[in-house]
Structures are given as C-alpha cells and as structure tokens.
Amino acid sequence: MFSPVFPDMGAMRILVDRLASSPTAFVFESEPPWLRSAIQSRPGSPGLVAKPFRFAFRAHRMGEAVCIEGDMRGGVELECGRCLARYRHELEEPFRLVLEPAGNRSPADPEAAETLARDGMCLGEEFETGWYRGSEIQLSGLAREVVALSLPVNPLCSEDCPGLCPICGADRKLENCGCEVSRPRSPFAVLAKLKTRAKSKNHERGTG
Ligand SMILES: [Zn+2]
Ligand SMILES: [Zn+2]
C-alpha cells in the first residue's frame, strides 16, 4: 500500500561498530507485513493501517552499552468501543532503552534467548533494558513491542463519546433520540440538588 520512503522495517538494524559516543540518527518508515496482522488480531479492533509507521531514533555507545532513544509515530483505523464507528487513531510512542552486551550470559526466558540468537538483541524484564550480542542489532522485535504499547486498550473516537442509546441504538453523538435512560443515582447529584435548594432558600430570605 505504501512505498517505503526510508529503508524497510525488515532492514531496521544498527551496526554496533559504526556507533560512536555521540548519537547517530536513524529513520525507518514503512508498513511492515507483521503490522497489519498484529493490529487486526486485537479483540474488537478491526484496525487498518491508516498511515505508514515512522521510527525516528538516535543511537550511541556508552562504554560497552548501546543506548537507543526516539519515538514511533503512525496512524491506524480503529473501531470505537462505545459508538462502534471507525475512526482514525494517531499513535505516538516514545521509547528509550539501554542494551548491555550479553557476553556469556543467556536469558532465563527461552523466548528471549531465541530472540537474542535471531535478532542479536532481546529485551529484559523491563522494557528499558536488554542485551545485545554480535555486531548487528535487528530492531524489528523492538518496533513490534513499541507498536503494541502504543495501541489503546479501549479505543474511543473521542474521550467523551456518548456511545449508542441502549434502548433504540441511536448514535447519541449524531442525534438526540430522547429515550429515557434511567441512570444510577449518584450521591453527588443528590448533594448538588440539596445545594441548589439551599441557595434558592437563601435567595428567598434575602429578597423577602
Ligand atoms: Zn465513539
Ligand atoms: Zn434512544
């Protein structure tokens, strides 16, 4: 759908030996093949990629460690959990991590060990840290994690979306159907009523 302007995410890798102690800037932009399926597999979210994903970050060496810092921006089409309308959701997720050389160590988690062998890096228990091995670090796994983190758990077209009427199903954002929807009594609503009453009483006294 999108022709990659920058190197494809499959080529989203950095060469450790080329990094210096001053940051090098990287930009990768594309619609990686795993992205569509990752978004569509979310429950209740027939997400579509609405905009290519752009990873812009800087990497530098800090002794033996590799520091990566930047952000991901993209856009997806999601379904609002309240009114079921499709809407465009802008994504923006900053990320920062420090990768230590794995050396002879091996991650306890077999999945992480496999990732380290395949990608030359793996994330630790915390997202901000991880290990690398070898001279080439493949960042597509990291990109996937960042995208997963950025997707909303409860997609909403707007924070105050009134949703569908539970009685007639009308989209209350577009029309006022006038159905009487009984609301649970809120103690605050009762308090507010008492206050207004007290105020009008004072007012009566003032004028009378
Ligand atoms: Zn909505
Ligand atoms: Zn209604």
PDB file of N, CA and C in Angstrom, residues 1 3 20 44 74 78 91 103 110 128 162 188:
ATOM      1  N   MET A   1       0.831  -1.197   0.000  1.00  0.00           N
ATOM      2  CA  MET A   1       0.000   0.000   0.000  1.00  0.00           C
ATOM      3  C   MET A   1       0.876   1.262   0.000  1.00  0.00           C
ATOM      4  N   SER A   3       4.663   2.848  -0.367  1.00  0.00           N
ATOM      5  CA  SER A   3       6.015   2.514  -0.786  1.00  0.00           C
ATOM      6  C   SER A   3       6.970   3.120   0.244  1.00  0.00           C
ATOM      7  N   ALA A  20      29.107   5.660  17.562  1.00  0.00           N
ATOM      8  CA  ALA A  20      30.107   6.408  18.319  1.00  0.00           C
ATOM      9  C   ALA A  20      29.495   6.834  19.641  1.00  0.00           C
ATOM     10  N   GLY A  44     -11.927  -6.754  19.088  1.00  0.00           N
ATOM     11  CA  GLY A  44     -12.785  -5.588  18.894  1.00  0.00           C
ATOM     12  C   GLY A  44     -12.151  -4.475  18.092  1.00  0.00           C
ATOM     13  N   GLY A  74       2.556   6.903  14.019  1.00  0.00           N
ATOM     14  CA  GLY A  74       1.810   6.195  12.985  1.00  0.00           C
ATOM     15  C   GLY A  74       0.340   6.466  13.140  1.00  0.00           C
ATOM     16  N   LEU A  78      -9.386   2.395  13.817  1.00  0.00           N
ATOM     17  CA  LEU A  78      -9.913   1.509  14.851  1.00  0.00           C
ATOM     18  C   LEU A  78     -11.423   1.674  14.954  1.00  0.00           C
ATOM     19  N   LEU A  91      -1.064   7.491  16.522  1.00  0.00           N
ATOM     20  CA  LEU A  91      -0.199   6.831  17.508  1.00  0.00           C
ATOM     21  C   LEU A  91       1.091   7.611  17.675  1.00  0.00           C
ATOM     22  N   GLY A 103      27.498 -10.997  26.527  1.00  0.00           N
ATOM     23  CA  GLY A 103      28.683 -11.769  26.888  1.00  0.00           C
ATOM     24  C   GLY A 103      28.369 -13.252  26.874  1.00  0.00           C
ATOM     25  N   PRO A 110      13.280 -18.724  27.653  1.00  0.00           N
ATOM     26  CA  PRO A 110      13.679 -19.336  26.376  1.00  0.00           C
ATOM     27  C   PRO A 110      13.322 -18.489  25.159  1.00  0.00           C
ATOM     28  N   GLU A 128      12.995  -0.975  29.322  1.00  0.00           N
ATOM     29  CA  GLU A 128      14.093  -0.017  29.138  1.00  0.00           C
ATOM     30  C   GLU A 128      15.474  -0.667  29.051  1.00  0.00           C
ATOM     31  N   PRO A 162     -20.553   9.759  23.572  1.00  0.00           N
ATOM     32  CA  PRO A 162     -21.711   9.319  24.348  1.00  0.00           C
ATOM     33  C   PRO A 162     -22.155   7.897  24.005  1.00  0.00           C
ATOM     34  N   PHE A 188     -23.487  12.403  44.459  1.00  0.00           N
ATOM     35  CA  PHE A 188     -23.064  13.774  44.153  1.00  0.00           C
ATOM     36  C   PHE A 188     -24.215  14.566  43.541  1.00  0.00           C
TER      37      PHE A 188
END
